[in-house]
DNA sequence: GGTTTGACCCTAA
DNA sequence: ATTAGGGCCAAAC
């Protein structure tokens, strides 16, 4: 893997290949990048996406392990939930139904 | 360079 | 079920 490619860019590419209506965990995305323990770094990359508004990256399809929404306060969590629901993603007890919408790998 | 910061995650209590 | 603590990684200070 070319090391000259910025980590952020690799994260964004990985997130882009999450199909509509499916979700992936931060740690899962990290695994795709070859950094199994880099979940936090993935979150860090997505946080940096904020100024952009995430228009080119489906950031809302990335959730915590077990389908938990990681965004803490403000308009964050609601926005993510709204976007997911608009894609047909189901929620159970406040979490994404990961058995149903989790990515296949 | 060392230190701090997070949209994490696992384990133990 | 909920909380606390520690380890993780990459970028920003």
XYZ file of C-alpha atoms (C1' of nucleotides) in Angstrom:
131
model
C 0.000 0.000 0.000
C 1.390 3.391 -0.952
C 2.306 5.244 2.146
C 2.223 8.609 0.435
C -1.563 8.465 0.324
C -2.917 10.387 3.245
C -4.706 8.325 5.846
C -7.748 10.557 5.620
C -8.111 9.915 1.907
C -7.951 6.173 2.455
C -10.631 6.413 5.114
C -12.869 8.411 2.816
C -12.432 5.944 -0.015
C -13.301 3.078 2.285
C -16.403 4.842 3.561
C -17.470 5.611 0.019
C -17.746 1.919 -0.754
C -20.287 1.293 1.997
C -23.478 0.547 0.047
C -26.550 2.672 0.563
C -28.710 1.358 3.360
C -25.804 -0.420 5.025
C -23.587 0.622 7.924
C -20.070 -0.237 9.089
C -18.305 0.163 12.421
C -15.298 2.440 12.864
C -13.147 -0.521 13.764
C -14.404 -2.379 10.742
C -13.369 0.430 8.429
C -9.997 0.510 10.144
C -9.637 -3.165 9.405
C -10.184 -2.568 5.702
C -7.305 -0.113 5.808
C -5.035 -2.701 7.364
C -5.064 -1.044 10.768
C -7.290 -3.304 12.889
C -6.856 -1.168 15.992
C -7.240 2.176 14.323
C -10.896 2.771 15.066
C -10.216 6.038 16.834
C -8.112 7.270 13.964
C -11.028 6.603 11.633
C -13.291 8.658 13.867
C -10.661 11.346 13.847
C -10.657 11.402 10.074
C -14.426 11.666 9.889
C -14.405 14.473 12.403
C -12.051 16.391 10.146
C -14.679 16.055 7.446
C -16.952 18.424 9.283
C -16.031 21.672 7.440
C -16.796 19.962 4.155
C -20.201 18.968 5.398
C -19.469 15.451 4.254
C -21.153 16.022 0.939
C -18.796 13.696 -0.916
C -18.573 11.054 1.800
C -21.458 9.040 3.291
C -20.051 9.540 6.802
C -23.424 8.749 8.371
C -23.026 5.086 7.399
C -20.251 4.710 9.949
C -21.413 3.906 13.464
C -19.967 2.512 16.646
C -19.722 -1.201 17.291
C -23.127 -2.709 17.796
C -24.836 -0.002 15.807
C -24.381 2.691 18.405
C -24.321 6.317 17.297
C -21.046 7.813 18.443
C -21.799 11.487 17.982
C -22.349 12.995 21.393
C -24.242 16.253 21.411
C -25.689 18.994 19.317
C -27.358 18.369 15.984
C -24.919 15.540 15.271
C -26.726 12.393 16.418
C -30.105 13.466 15.128
C -28.726 14.357 11.738
C -27.032 10.996 11.373
C -30.122 9.102 12.474
C -32.279 11.075 10.101
C -29.994 10.393 7.181
C -29.837 6.693 7.934
C -33.578 6.385 8.299
C -34.024 8.140 4.983
C -32.001 5.293 3.474
C -34.292 2.732 5.042
C -32.046 1.793 7.939
C -33.924 0.429 10.922
C -33.243 1.281 14.541
C -33.812 -0.940 17.552
C -33.569 0.471 21.057
C -31.769 3.525 19.769
C -29.193 1.589 17.791
C -28.878 0.579 14.189
C -30.151 -2.923 13.576
C -26.722 -4.162 12.635
C -27.798 -7.754 12.035
C -29.910 -6.388 9.234
C -27.898 -3.480 7.812
C -24.326 -4.363 8.731
C -21.960 -4.640 5.793
C -21.237 -8.165 4.628
C -17.565 -7.781 5.253
C 10.498 16.092 19.196
C 6.805 15.143 23.171
C 1.947 15.994 24.510
C -2.865 16.317 23.734
C -7.083 15.201 21.404
C -10.974 12.336 19.604
C -17.512 10.613 15.684
C -13.259 3.896 19.197
C -13.251 -0.560 21.556
C -12.392 -4.112 24.839
C -12.367 -5.670 29.610
C -13.591 -5.589 34.366
C -16.327 -4.115 38.201
C -27.519 -2.519 31.948
C -24.129 1.228 33.019
C -19.495 3.032 34.321
C -14.363 3.310 34.632
C -10.037 2.449 33.040
C -6.639 1.540 29.732
C -4.809 0.708 25.045
C -5.028 2.065 20.223
C -3.949 5.108 16.053
C -3.076 9.336 13.339
C -3.222 14.434 13.289
C -2.859 18.776 15.551
C -0.426 21.551 18.988
